[in-house]
PDB file of C-alpha atoms and ligand atoms in Angstrom:
ATOM      1  CA  MET A   1     -13.354 -24.955  -1.902  1.00 34.00           C
ATOM      2  CA  SER A   2     -11.706 -22.364  -4.336  1.00 39.00           C
ATOM      3  CA  ALA A   3      -8.417 -24.027  -5.293  1.00 39.00           C
ATOM      4  CA  PRO A   4      -5.206 -21.567  -4.907  1.00 40.00           C
ATOM      5  CA  ASP A   5      -4.070 -19.877  -8.247  1.00 42.00           C
ATOM      6  CA  ALA A   6      -1.742 -21.773 -10.591  1.00 40.00           C
ATOM      7  CA  ASP A   7       1.506 -19.787 -10.655  1.00 39.00           C
ATOM      8  CA  PRO A   8       4.043 -19.981  -7.988  1.00 35.00           C
ATOM      9  CA  LYS A   9       5.343 -16.520  -6.311  1.00 37.00           C
ATOM     10  CA  GLY A  10       7.709 -15.019  -4.243  1.00 39.00           C
ATOM     11  CA  ALA A  11      10.432 -16.285  -1.597  1.00 49.00           C
ATOM     12  CA  ASP A  12       8.699 -19.342  -0.196  1.00 66.00           C
ATOM     13  CA  PRO A  13       8.118 -21.655  -3.696  1.00 66.00           C
ATOM     14  CA  LYS A  14       5.082 -23.337  -1.940  1.00 75.00           C
ATOM     15  CA  ALA A  15       3.107 -20.022  -1.464  1.00 84.00           C
ATOM     16  CA  LYS A  16       0.683 -19.475  -4.708  1.00 93.00           C
ATOM     17  CA  ASN A  17      -1.446 -16.917  -3.398  1.00 97.00           C
ATOM     18  CA  LEU A  18       1.151 -14.427  -1.902  1.00 97.00           C
ATOM     19  CA  ARG A  19       4.547 -12.784  -2.681  1.00 97.00           C
ATOM     20  CA  VAL A  20       7.431 -12.244   0.376  1.00 97.00           C
ATOM     21  CA  GLU A  21      10.061  -9.743  -0.620  1.00 97.00           C
ATOM     22  CA  ILE A  22      12.998  -9.100   1.643  1.00 96.00           C
ATOM     23  CA  ASP A  23      14.922  -5.581   1.346  1.00 92.00           C
ATOM     24  CA  GLU A  24      17.528  -4.789   3.458  1.00 91.00           C
ATOM     25  CA  ALA A  25      15.818  -5.272   7.078  1.00 96.00           C
ATOM     26  CA  VAL A  26      12.103  -4.827   5.552  1.00 98.00           C
ATOM     27  CA  ALA A  27       9.727  -7.376   4.460  1.00 98.00           C
ATOM     28  CA  ILE A  28       7.069  -6.756   1.686  1.00 98.00           C
ATOM     29  CA  VAL A  29       4.142  -9.204   1.984  1.00 98.00           C
ATOM     30  CA  THR A  30       1.506  -8.724  -1.024  1.00 98.00           C
ATOM     31  CA  VAL A  31      -1.603 -11.191  -1.182  1.00 98.00           C
ATOM     32  CA  ASP A  32      -1.721 -11.741  -4.853  1.00 98.00           C
ATOM     33  CA  ARG A  33      -4.979 -13.418  -6.137  1.00 97.00           C
ATOM     34  CA  PRO A  34      -6.224 -10.597  -7.980  1.00 94.00           C
ATOM     35  CA  LYS A  35      -8.659 -12.433  -9.749  1.00 94.00           C
ATOM     36  CA  ALA A  36     -10.620 -12.566  -6.392  1.00 97.00           C
ATOM     37  CA  LEU A  37      -9.595  -9.525  -5.408  1.00 98.00           C
ATOM     38  CA  ASN A  38      -6.950 -10.865  -3.197  1.00 98.00           C
ATOM     39  CA  ALA A  39      -9.817 -12.751  -1.200  1.00 98.00           C
ATOM     40  CA  LEU A  40      -8.572 -14.984   1.683  1.00 98.00           C
ATOM     41  CA  ASN A  41      -9.485 -18.646   0.947  1.00 97.00           C
ATOM     42  CA  SER A  42      -8.062 -21.289   3.258  1.00 97.00           C
ATOM     43  CA  ALA A  43      -4.679 -22.192   0.866  1.00 97.00           C
ATOM     44  CA  THR A  44      -3.612 -18.108   1.284  1.00 98.00           C
ATOM     45  CA  LEU A  45      -4.541 -18.149   5.111  1.00 98.00           C
ATOM     46  CA  ASP A  46      -2.286 -20.871   5.634  1.00 97.00           C
ATOM     47  CA  GLU A  47       0.264 -19.109   3.377  1.00 98.00           C
ATOM     48  CA  LEU A  48      -0.019 -15.741   5.089  1.00 98.00           C
ATOM     49  CA  LEU A  49       0.486 -17.717   8.849  1.00 98.00           C
ATOM     50  CA  ASP A  50       3.641 -19.700   7.497  1.00 97.00           C
ATOM     51  CA  ALA A  51       5.166 -16.276   6.115  1.00 98.00           C
ATOM     52  CA  PHE A  52       4.367 -14.503   9.342  1.00 98.00           C
ATOM     53  CA  ASN A  53       5.928 -17.419  11.312  1.00 97.00           C
ATOM     54  CA  ALA A  54       8.836 -17.480   9.250  1.00 97.00           C
ATOM     55  CA  LEU A  55       9.422 -13.473   9.217  1.00 97.00           C
ATOM     56  CA  ALA A  56       8.922 -13.271  12.987  1.00 97.00           C
ATOM     57  CA  ALA A  57      11.357 -15.994  13.485  1.00 96.00           C
ATOM     58  CA  ASP A  58      14.225 -14.363  10.954  1.00 96.00           C
ATOM     59  CA  PRO A  59      16.383 -11.949  13.035  1.00 94.00           C
ATOM     60  CA  ALA A  60      17.192 -10.131   9.938  1.00 95.00           C
ATOM     61  CA  VAL A  61      13.800  -8.666   9.128  1.00 97.00           C
ATOM     62  CA  ARG A  62      13.261  -5.697  11.738  1.00 97.00           C
ATOM     63  CA  ALA A  63      10.096  -4.510   9.849  1.00 98.00           C
ATOM     64  CA  ILE A  64       7.372  -5.570   7.805  1.00 98.00           C
ATOM     65  CA  VAL A  65       4.863  -4.291   5.163  1.00 98.00           C
ATOM     66  CA  LEU A  66       1.561  -5.716   4.284  1.00 98.00           C
ATOM     67  CA  THR A  67      -0.593  -4.717   1.466  1.00 98.00           C
ATOM     68  CA  GLY A  68      -2.346  -6.198  -1.615  1.00 98.00           C
ATOM     69  CA  ALA A  69      -1.341  -6.812  -5.364  1.00 98.00           C
ATOM     70  CA  GLY A  70      -3.954  -4.874  -8.153  1.00 97.00           C
ATOM     71  CA  LYS A  71      -6.503  -2.664  -6.840  1.00 96.00           C
ATOM     72  CA  SER A  72      -7.689  -4.486  -3.901  1.00 98.00           C
ATOM     73  CA  PHE A  73      -5.972  -5.139  -0.425  1.00 98.00           C
ATOM     74  CA  VAL A  74      -8.271  -8.163   0.773  1.00 98.00           C
ATOM     75  CA  ALA A  75     -12.052  -7.935  -0.359  1.00 98.00           C
ATOM     76  CA  GLY A  76     -12.935 -10.089   2.434  1.00 97.00           C
ATOM     77  CA  ALA A  77     -12.775 -13.800   3.387  1.00 97.00           C
ATOM     78  CA  ASP A  78     -13.660 -16.221  -0.192  1.00 97.00           C
ATOM     79  CA  ILE A  79     -17.241 -16.200  -0.702  1.00 96.00           C
ATOM     80  CA  ALA A  80     -16.927 -18.758  -3.161  1.00 96.00           C
ATOM     81  CA  GLU A  81     -14.965 -21.370  -0.574  1.00 96.00           C
ATOM     82  CA  MET A  82     -17.523 -19.953   2.316  1.00 96.00           C
ATOM     83  CA  VAL A  83     -20.982 -20.623   0.370  1.00 95.00           C
ATOM     84  CA  ASP A  84     -21.715 -24.118   1.466  1.00 95.00           C
ATOM     85  CA  MET A  85     -19.829 -24.595   4.724  1.00 93.00           C
ATOM     86  CA  SER A  86     -21.702 -26.233   7.586  1.00 95.00           C
ATOM     87  CA  ALA A  87     -21.585 -24.724  10.688  1.00 95.00           C
ATOM     88  CA  ALA A  88     -18.436 -26.812  11.836  1.00 96.00           C
ATOM     89  CA  GLU A  89     -16.429 -25.915   8.743  1.00 96.00           C
ATOM     90  CA  ALA A  90     -17.350 -22.179   9.307  1.00 95.00           C
ATOM     91  CA  GLN A  91     -15.942 -22.573  12.751  1.00 95.00           C
ATOM     92  CA  ALA A  92     -12.785 -24.129  11.654  1.00 95.00           C
ATOM     93  CA  PHE A  93     -12.693 -21.303   8.924  1.00 96.00           C
ATOM     94  CA  SER A  94     -12.919 -18.869  11.219  1.00 95.00           C
ATOM     95  CA  ALA A  95     -10.194 -20.346  13.928  1.00 95.00           C
ATOM     96  CA  ARG A  96      -8.063 -20.344  10.760  1.00 96.00           C
ATOM     97  CA  GLY A  97      -8.246 -16.689  10.377  1.00 96.00           C
ATOM     98  CA  GLN A  98      -8.045 -15.707  13.784  1.00 95.00           C
ATOM     99  CA  ARG A  99      -4.754 -17.627  14.109  1.00 96.00           C
ATOM    100  CA  LEU A 100      -3.468 -15.635  11.429  1.00 97.00           C
ATOM    101  CA  MET A 101      -4.691 -12.219  13.010  1.00 96.00           C
ATOM    102  CA  LEU A 102      -3.281 -13.551  16.410  1.00 95.00           C
ATOM    103  CA  ALA A 103      -0.010 -14.237  14.870  1.00 97.00           C
ATOM    104  CA  ILE A 104       0.176 -11.063  13.129  1.00 98.00           C
ATOM    105  CA  GLN A 105      -0.517  -9.280  16.485  1.00 96.00           C
ATOM    106  CA  SER A 106       2.184 -11.416  18.266  1.00 95.00           C
ATOM    107  CA  CYS A 107       4.955 -10.950  15.769  1.00 97.00           C
ATOM    108  CA  PRO A 108       7.719  -9.169  17.590  1.00 97.00           C
ATOM    109  CA  ARG A 109       8.233  -6.965  14.251  1.00 98.00           C
ATOM    110  CA  PRO A 110       5.780  -3.943  13.679  1.00 98.00           C
ATOM    111  CA  VAL A 111       3.554  -4.922  10.848  1.00 98.00           C
ATOM    112  CA  ILE A 112       2.237  -2.035   8.543  1.00 98.00           C
ATOM    113  CA  ALA A 113      -0.811  -2.279   6.454  1.00 98.00           C
ATOM    114  CA  ALA A 114      -0.164  -0.399   3.321  1.00 99.00           C
ATOM    115  CA  ILE A 115      -4.266  -0.595   2.145  1.00 98.00           C
ATOM    116  CA  ASN A 116      -3.865  -0.086  -1.920  1.00 98.00           C
ATOM    117  CA  GLY A 117      -7.860  -0.735  -2.161  1.00 98.00           C
ATOM    118  CA  SER A 118     -10.621  -2.458  -0.969  1.00 98.00           C
ATOM    119  CA  ALA A 119     -10.376  -3.756   2.766  1.00 98.00           C
ATOM    120  CA  LEU A 120     -13.527  -5.410   3.357  1.00 98.00           C
ATOM    121  CA  GLY A 121     -14.772  -7.853   6.173  1.00 97.00           C
ATOM    122  CA  GLY A 122     -11.925 -10.325   6.990  1.00 97.00           C
ATOM    123  CA  GLY A 123      -9.730  -7.905   4.992  1.00 98.00           C
ATOM    124  CA  CYS A 124     -10.937  -5.119   7.489  1.00 98.00           C
ATOM    125  CA  GLY A 125      -9.937  -7.698  10.180  1.00 97.00           C
ATOM    126  CA  LEU A 126      -6.659  -8.329   8.610  1.00 98.00           C
ATOM    127  CA  ALA A 127      -5.984  -4.861   8.410  1.00 98.00           C
ATOM    128  CA  MET A 128      -6.951  -4.456  11.523  1.00 98.00           C
ATOM    129  CA  ALA A 129      -4.648  -7.063  13.217  1.00 97.00           C
ATOM    130  CA  CYS A 130      -1.313  -4.803  11.911  1.00 98.00           C
ATOM    131  CA  ASP A 131       0.463  -2.026  14.228  1.00 98.00           C
ATOM    132  CA  ILE A 132       0.448   0.830  11.662  1.00 98.00           C
ATOM    133  CA  LEU A 133      -2.385   1.451   9.252  1.00 98.00           C
ATOM    134  CA  TYR A 134      -1.701   3.435   6.325  1.00 98.00           C
ATOM    135  CA  ALA A 135      -4.585   3.910   3.457  1.00 98.00           C
ATOM    136  CA  SER A 136      -4.029   5.299  -0.048  1.00 98.00           C
ATOM    137  CA  ASP A 137      -6.952   7.676  -0.861  1.00 98.00           C
ATOM    138  CA  LYS A 138      -8.612   4.914  -3.027  1.00 98.00           C
ATOM    139  CA  ALA A 139      -9.153   2.689  -0.253  1.00 98.00           C
ATOM    140  CA  ARG A 140     -12.576   1.409   1.019  1.00 98.00           C
ATOM    141  CA  PHE A 141     -13.482  -0.042   4.589  1.00 98.00           C
ATOM    142  CA  GLY A 142     -16.402  -2.188   6.089  1.00 98.00           C
ATOM    143  CA  GLN A 143     -17.671  -4.924   7.614  1.00 97.00           C
ATOM    144  CA  PRO A 144     -20.223  -6.201   5.197  1.00 96.00           C
ATOM    145  CA  GLU A 145     -20.725  -9.524   6.367  1.00 96.00           C
ATOM    146  CA  VAL A 146     -24.445  -8.682   7.186  1.00 95.00           C
ATOM    147  CA  ASN A 147     -25.090  -8.282   3.648  1.00 96.00           C
ATOM    148  CA  LEU A 148     -24.344 -12.099   3.159  1.00 95.00           C
ATOM    149  CA  GLY A 149     -26.228 -13.258   6.316  1.00 95.00           C
ATOM    150  CA  VAL A 150     -23.191 -14.117   8.472  1.00 95.00           C
ATOM    151  CA  ILE A 151     -21.032 -11.456  10.954  1.00 96.00           C
ATOM    152  CA  PRO A 152     -17.394 -10.897  10.885  1.00 95.00           C
ATOM    153  CA  GLY A 153     -15.325 -13.894  11.780  1.00 95.00           C
ATOM    154  CA  PHE A 154     -12.000 -13.264  11.810  1.00 95.00           C
ATOM    155  CA  GLY A 155     -11.988 -10.625  14.651  1.00 94.00           C
ATOM    156  CA  GLY A 156     -13.611  -7.703  13.168  1.00 95.00           C
ATOM    157  CA  THR A 157     -16.562  -7.314  16.034  1.00 94.00           C
ATOM    158  CA  GLN A 158     -13.514  -6.917  18.089  1.00 94.00           C
ATOM    159  CA  ARG A 159     -10.836  -5.268  16.964  1.00 95.00           C
ATOM    160  CA  LEU A 160     -13.072  -2.582  14.974  1.00 96.00           C
ATOM    161  CA  THR A 161     -14.914  -1.574  18.530  1.00 95.00           C
ATOM    162  CA  ARG A 162     -11.681  -0.984  20.155  1.00 94.00           C
ATOM    163  CA  LEU A 163     -10.266   1.087  17.563  1.00 96.00           C
ATOM    164  CA  VAL A 164     -13.274   3.257  17.114  1.00 97.00           C
ATOM    165  CA  GLY A 165     -15.484   2.907  19.489  1.00 95.00           C
ATOM    166  CA  ARG A 166     -18.727   0.916  20.273  1.00 95.00           C
ATOM    167  CA  ALA A 167     -21.117   3.336  18.680  1.00 97.00           C
ATOM    168  CA  MET A 168     -19.169   3.779  15.222  1.00 98.00           C
ATOM    169  CA  ALA A 169     -18.341   0.189  15.230  1.00 97.00           C
ATOM    170  CA  SER A 170     -22.067  -0.807  15.775  1.00 97.00           C
ATOM    171  CA  GLU A 171     -22.889   1.157  13.135  1.00 98.00           C
ATOM    172  CA  LEU A 172     -20.462  -0.118  10.662  1.00 98.00           C
ATOM    173  CA  ILE A 173     -21.168  -3.810  11.610  1.00 96.00           C
ATOM    174  CA  LEU A 174     -24.992  -3.247  11.705  1.00 97.00           C
ATOM    175  CA  THR A 175     -25.414  -1.461   8.653  1.00 97.00           C
ATOM    176  CA  GLY A 176     -22.704  -3.235   6.480  1.00 97.00           C
ATOM    177  CA  ARG A 177     -21.683   0.466   5.291  1.00 98.00           C
ATOM    178  CA  LEU A 178     -18.565   1.181   3.002  1.00 98.00           C
ATOM    179  CA  ILE A 179     -16.584   4.349   4.256  1.00 98.00           C
ATOM    180  CA  ASN A 180     -13.656   5.799   2.021  1.00 98.00           C
ATOM    181  CA  ALA A 181     -10.000   6.536   3.410  1.00 98.00           C
ATOM    182  CA  GLU A 182     -10.955   9.916   4.795  1.00 98.00           C
ATOM    183  CA  GLU A 183     -13.984   8.690   6.764  1.00 98.00           C
ATOM    184  CA  ALA A 184     -11.629   5.892   7.851  1.00 98.00           C
ATOM    185  CA  LEU A 185      -8.891   8.761   8.744  1.00 98.00           C
ATOM    186  CA  ARG A 186     -11.474  10.543  11.022  1.00 98.00           C
ATOM    187  CA  ILE A 187     -12.801   8.172  12.874  1.00 98.00           C
ATOM    188  CA  GLY A 188      -9.415   6.875  13.845  1.00 98.00           C
ATOM    189  CA  LEU A 189      -9.460   3.315  11.565  1.00 98.00           C
ATOM    190  CA  VAL A 190      -5.815   4.155   9.744  1.00 98.00           C
ATOM    191  CA  CYS A 191      -3.531   6.785  10.828  1.00 98.00           C
ATOM    192  CA  HIS A 192      -2.761   8.411   7.618  1.00 98.00           C
ATOM    193  CA  VAL A 193      -3.756   8.885   3.910  1.00 98.00           C
ATOM    194  CA  PHE A 194      -1.749   8.758   1.244  1.00 98.00           C
ATOM    195  CA  PRO A 195      -2.161   9.532  -2.894  1.00 98.00           C
ATOM    196  CA  ALA A 196      -2.501   6.168  -4.091  1.00 98.00           C
ATOM    197  CA  ASP A 197       0.981   6.254  -6.115  1.00 98.00           C
ATOM    198  CA  ALA A 198       2.597   7.580  -2.655  1.00 98.00           C
ATOM    199  CA  LEU A 199       1.547   4.878  -0.296  1.00 98.00           C
ATOM    200  CA  MET A 200       3.914   2.201  -0.886  1.00 98.00           C
ATOM    201  CA  ASP A 201       6.807   5.096  -0.262  1.00 98.00           C
ATOM    202  CA  ALA A 202       5.616   5.968   2.449  1.00 98.00           C
ATOM    203  CA  ALA A 203       4.786   2.778   4.250  1.00 98.00           C
ATOM    204  CA  LEU A 204       8.334   1.468   3.095  1.00 98.00           C
ATOM    205  CA  LYS A 205       9.962   4.808   4.824  1.00 98.00           C
ATOM    206  CA  ALA A 206       7.912   4.271   8.075  1.00 98.00           C
ATOM    207  CA  ALA A 207       9.079   0.388   8.054  1.00 98.00           C
ATOM    208  CA  ARG A 208      12.721   1.730   7.067  1.00 98.00           C
ATOM    209  CA  GLU A 209      12.737   4.367   9.882  1.00 98.00           C
ATOM    210  CA  ILE A 210      11.539   1.521  12.444  1.00 98.00           C
ATOM    211  CA  ALA A 211      14.106  -0.901  11.008  1.00 97.00           C
ATOM    212  CA  ALA A 212      16.831   1.447  12.150  1.00 96.00           C
ATOM    213  CA  LYS A 213      15.747   1.082  16.028  1.00 96.00           C
ATOM    214  CA  GLY A 214      17.168  -1.075  18.748  1.00 95.00           C
ATOM    215  CA  PRO A 215      14.835  -4.483  17.738  1.00 96.00           C
ATOM    216  CA  GLN A 216      14.440  -5.395  21.214  1.00 95.00           C
ATOM    217  CA  ALA A 217      12.570  -1.911  22.476  1.00 97.00           C
ATOM    218  CA  ILE A 218      10.516  -2.089  19.349  1.00 97.00           C
ATOM    219  CA  ALA A 219       9.603  -5.433  20.296  1.00 97.00           C
ATOM    220  CA  ALA A 220       8.593  -4.611  23.648  1.00 96.00           C
ATOM    221  CA  ALA A 221       6.918  -1.402  22.756  1.00 96.00           C
ATOM    222  CA  LYS A 222       4.717  -3.074  20.447  1.00 96.00           C
ATOM    223  CA  ALA A 223       3.988  -6.236  22.806  1.00 94.00           C
ATOM    224  CA  ALA A 224       3.133  -3.470  25.812  1.00 93.00           C
ATOM    225  CA  ILE A 225       0.677  -1.793  23.358  1.00 93.00           C
ATOM    226  CA  GLN A 226      -1.126  -4.782  22.421  1.00 90.00           C
ATOM    227  CA  ALA A 227      -0.993  -6.299  25.819  1.00 86.00           C
ATOM    228  CA  GLY A 228      -2.030  -3.268  27.633  1.00 82.00           C
ATOM    229  CA  ALA A 229      -5.335  -3.353  25.329  1.00 79.00           C
ATOM    230  CA  ASP A 230      -7.012  -6.053  26.696  1.00 78.00           C
ATOM    231  CA  VAL A 231      -6.400  -5.316  30.923  1.00 85.00           C
ATOM    232  CA  PRO A 232      -7.381  -2.454  33.156  1.00 83.00           C
ATOM    233  CA  ILE A 233      -4.957   0.287  33.108  1.00 79.00           C
ATOM    234  CA  GLU A 234      -3.272  -0.515  36.476  1.00 85.00           C
ATOM    235  CA  ARG A 235      -1.842  -3.946  35.459  1.00 84.00           C
ATOM    236  CA  ALA A 236      -1.120  -2.562  31.950  1.00 81.00           C
ATOM    237  CA  CYS A 237       0.664   0.176  33.409  1.00 81.00           C
ATOM    238  CA  GLU A 238       2.790  -2.628  35.356  1.00 87.00           C
ATOM    239  CA  ARG A 239       3.331  -4.494  32.235  1.00 84.00           C
ATOM    240  CA  GLU A 240       4.714  -1.373  31.015  1.00 82.00           C
ATOM    241  CA  THR A 241       7.101  -0.764  33.857  1.00 89.00           C
ATOM    242  CA  LEU A 242       8.316  -4.364  34.117  1.00 87.00           C
ATOM    243  CA  ALA A 243       9.161  -4.303  29.670  1.00 85.00           C
ATOM    244  CA  PHE A 244      10.658  -0.298  30.403  1.00 85.00           C
ATOM    245  CA  ALA A 245      13.298  -2.549  33.575  1.00 86.00           C
ATOM    246  CA  ASN A 246      14.068  -5.217  30.982  1.00 89.00           C
ATOM    247  CA  SER A 247      14.917  -2.842  28.148  1.00 89.00           C
ATOM    248  CA  PHE A 248      17.879  -1.536  30.632  1.00 91.00           C
ATOM    249  CA  ALA A 249      19.315  -5.094  30.574  1.00 92.00           C
ATOM    250  CA  THR A 250      19.975  -4.413  27.113  1.00 93.00           C
ATOM    251  CA  ASP A 251      23.367  -3.543  25.162  1.00 94.00           C
ATOM    252  CA  ASP A 252      21.023  -1.043  22.950  1.00 93.00           C
ATOM    253  CA  GLN A 253      19.918   0.666  25.796  1.00 92.00           C
ATOM    254  CA  THR A 254      23.243   1.753  26.728  1.00 94.00           C
ATOM    255  CA  GLU A 255      24.237   2.728  23.218  1.00 94.00           C
ATOM    256  CA  GLY A 256      20.988   4.711  22.538  1.00 91.00           C
ATOM    257  CA  MET A 257      21.160   6.914  25.421  1.00 89.00           C
ATOM    258  CA  ARG A 258      25.126   7.121  25.423  1.00 94.00           C
ATOM    259  CA  ALA A 259      24.769   8.063  21.809  1.00 92.00           C
ATOM    260  CA  PHE A 260      22.382  10.704  22.625  1.00 89.00           C
ATOM    261  CA  LEU A 261      24.656  12.217  24.971  1.00 93.00           C
ATOM    262  CA  ASP A 262      27.620  11.904  22.728  1.00 95.00           C
ATOM    263  CA  LYS A 263      25.570  13.690  19.835  1.00 94.00           C
ATOM    264  CA  ARG A 264      25.976  10.853  17.185  1.00 94.00           C
ATOM    265  CA  PRO A 265      23.704   8.279  15.513  1.00 94.00           C
ATOM    266  CA  PRO A 266      23.298   5.598  17.729  1.00 93.00           C
ATOM    267  CA  ASN A 267      24.677   2.032  16.361  1.00 94.00           C
ATOM    268  CA  PHE A 268      21.950  -0.977  17.365  1.00 94.00           C
ATOM    269  CA  THR A 269      23.029  -4.293  17.751  1.00 93.00           C
ATOM    270  CA  GLY A 270      19.845  -5.839  18.666  1.00 90.00           C
ATOM    271  CA  ARG A 271      21.495  -6.956  21.851  1.00 92.00           C
TER     272      ARG A 271
HETATM  273  N1  CO8 B 301     -14.636 -13.637  -2.259  1.00 64.67           N
HETATM  274  C1  CO8 B 301     -14.504 -14.111  -3.344  1.00 64.67           C
HETATM  275  N2  CO8 B 301     -14.695 -13.884  -4.863  1.00 64.67           N
HETATM  276  C2  CO8 B 301     -14.746 -12.462  -4.151  1.00 64.67           C
HETATM  277  C3  CO8 B 301     -14.905 -11.589  -3.399  1.00 64.67           C
HETATM  278  C4  CO8 B 301     -14.671 -12.484  -2.004  1.00 64.67           C
HETATM  279  N3  CO8 B 301     -14.845 -11.828  -0.770  1.00 64.67           N
HETATM  280  N4  CO8 B 301     -14.882 -10.456  -3.305  1.00 64.67           N
HETATM  281  C5  CO8 B 301     -14.448  -9.965  -4.596  1.00 64.67           C
HETATM  282  N5  CO8 B 301     -14.539 -11.676  -5.814  1.00 64.67           N
HETATM  283  C6  CO8 B 301     -14.357 -11.699  -6.897  1.00 64.67           C
HETATM  284  C7  CO8 B 301     -15.605 -11.501  -7.598  1.00 64.67           C
HETATM  285  O1  CO8 B 301     -16.405 -12.645  -7.394  1.00 64.67           O
HETATM  286  C8  CO8 B 301     -15.184 -11.026  -9.342  1.00 64.67           C
HETATM  287  O2  CO8 B 301     -15.107 -12.787  -9.436  1.00 64.67           O
HETATM  288  P1  CO8 B 301     -15.468 -12.761 -10.951  1.00 64.67           P
HETATM  289  O3  CO8 B 301     -14.525 -11.874 -11.853  1.00 64.67           O
HETATM  290  O4  CO8 B 301     -15.048 -14.380 -11.119  1.00 64.67           O
HETATM  291  O5  CO8 B 301     -17.208 -12.688 -11.563  1.00 64.67           O
HETATM  292  C9  CO8 B 301     -14.111 -10.568  -8.823  1.00 64.67           C
HETATM  293  O6  CO8 B 301     -13.219 -10.646  -7.650  1.00 64.67           O
HETATM  294  C10 CO8 B 301     -13.932  -9.237  -8.886  1.00 64.67           C
HETATM  295  O7  CO8 B 301     -15.189  -8.751  -7.978  1.00 64.67           O
HETATM  296  P2  CO8 B 301     -16.130  -7.693  -8.695  1.00 64.67           P
HETATM  297  O8  CO8 B 301     -16.510  -7.819 -10.169  1.00 64.67           O
HETATM  298  O9  CO8 B 301     -17.600  -7.889  -7.743  1.00 64.67           O
HETATM  299  O10 CO8 B 301     -15.532  -6.410  -8.542  1.00 64.67           O
HETATM  300  P3  CO8 B 301     -16.121  -4.786  -8.543  1.00 64.67           P
HETATM  301  O11 CO8 B 301     -15.030  -3.653  -8.771  1.00 64.67           O
HETATM  302  O12 CO8 B 301     -17.124  -4.630  -9.060  1.00 64.67           O
HETATM  303  O13 CO8 B 301     -16.098  -4.670  -6.626  1.00 64.67           O
HETATM  304  C11 CO8 B 301     -15.923  -4.776  -4.174  1.00 64.67           C
HETATM  305  C12 CO8 B 301     -15.316  -4.792  -5.694  1.00 64.67           C
HETATM  306  C13 CO8 B 301     -17.055  -4.091  -3.944  1.00 64.67           C
HETATM  307  C14 CO8 B 301     -15.255  -5.313  -3.722  1.00 64.67           C
HETATM  308  C15 CO8 B 301     -16.745  -6.475  -4.260  1.00 64.67           C
HETATM  309  O14 CO8 B 301     -15.960  -7.615  -5.299  1.00 64.67           O
HETATM  310  C16 CO8 B 301     -17.638  -6.978  -3.534  1.00 64.67           C
HETATM  311  O15 CO8 B 301     -18.099  -6.449  -2.921  1.00 64.67           O
HETATM  312  N6  CO8 B 301     -16.756  -7.934  -3.026  1.00 64.67           N
HETATM  313  C17 CO8 B 301     -17.393  -8.862  -1.715  1.00 64.67           C
HETATM  314  C18 CO8 B 301     -17.135  -7.596  -0.261  1.00 64.67           C
HETATM  315  C19 CO8 B 301     -17.813  -8.443   0.989  1.00 64.67           C
HETATM  316  O16 CO8 B 301     -19.005  -8.808   0.768  1.00 64.67           O
HETATM  317  N7  CO8 B 301     -16.289  -8.857   1.669  1.00 64.67           N
HETATM  318  C20 CO8 B 301     -16.873  -9.702   2.688  1.00 64.67           C
HETATM  319  C21 CO8 B 301     -16.873 -11.623   2.740  1.00 64.67           C
HETATM  320  S1  CO8 B 301     -17.148 -12.276   4.135  1.00 64.67           S
HETATM  321  C22 CO8 B 301     -15.794 -12.032   5.161  1.00 64.67           C
HETATM  322  O17 CO8 B 301     -15.141 -11.732   4.886  1.00 64.67           O
HETATM  323  C23 CO8 B 301     -16.060 -12.981   6.407  1.00 64.67           C
HETATM  324  C24 CO8 B 301     -14.916 -13.002   7.361  1.00 64.67           C
HETATM  325  C25 CO8 B 301     -14.691 -13.793   8.152  1.00 64.67           C
HETATM  326  C26 CO8 B 301     -15.601 -15.079   7.540  1.00 64.67           C
HETATM  327  C27 CO8 B 301     -15.130 -16.341   8.865  1.00 64.67           C
HETATM  328  C28 CO8 B 301     -16.288 -17.411   8.948  1.00 64.67           C
HETATM  329  C29 CO8 B 301     -16.437 -18.558   8.496  1.00 64.67           C
END
């Protein structure tokens, strides 16, 4: 197994492979293993899970930006760690990755992936678990697992299919072809492409916009989007109606609508 890198970084003193910075209500999580192009080994998966669980429980954090240090976003699961795995070890490793992806999806705070470079294999899976995908014009995407004699194991077969449709997902997964940011935009894998030096500013701007809204409405909207993707439209709309009704039990609903009618900015309190 590959060992975590040597120097501890970031807010969590135990985290060796990522940095967590908090800028007012926005958290920036940076996967920081540049020597392996930020590939996800077990230690990094665990650190990310701990970081997302901690951020989800912190009421001061209202939005999260996830990015990679250096020239890569995340170049996949760690091939050096996987090469000698038995099937049972691979199952446990895949389950570890799946837990992280589901924690990001169920985190009440929106997560913006600022995809600065290669997002391949499990790295593409990590990006797709986020709510908003912004790409640098230098980013590359793909599920190249078949080139290694394996298949995606961090949700790639499922999330890519849901995001871009079966035809395109099948071509990408079965050929292992990599695509650039423009093609990712065209097929709906990302929602915007920015010049590399403008990516973080754009992601932070969106995060701050989200952070200024009522947090309960944001969490309910994210949950409704996530839940609706996997159930029939009738049930999904029932869930939306329930969540919509619940938002009328909050102070933020009264404040948001009253502020609109009073022609003033809202003062959301999160209650
Ligand atoms: N794992 C481990 N190390 C990696 C990885 C990786 N995924 N990607 C890059 N590295 C390392 C390289 O080995 C190299 O290390 P060193 O300097 O010690 O030789 C270093 O990072 C730099 O890489 P390159 O020299 O290759 O950099 P280039 O700029 O030439 O190429 C690429 C960049 C195209 C991104 C290239 O590194 C590449 O193809 N990487 C592998 C991409 C890939 O196949 N990703 C999918 C991995 S499989 C996967 O994600 C499955 C997920 C679920 C599995 C769960 C079930 C068990």
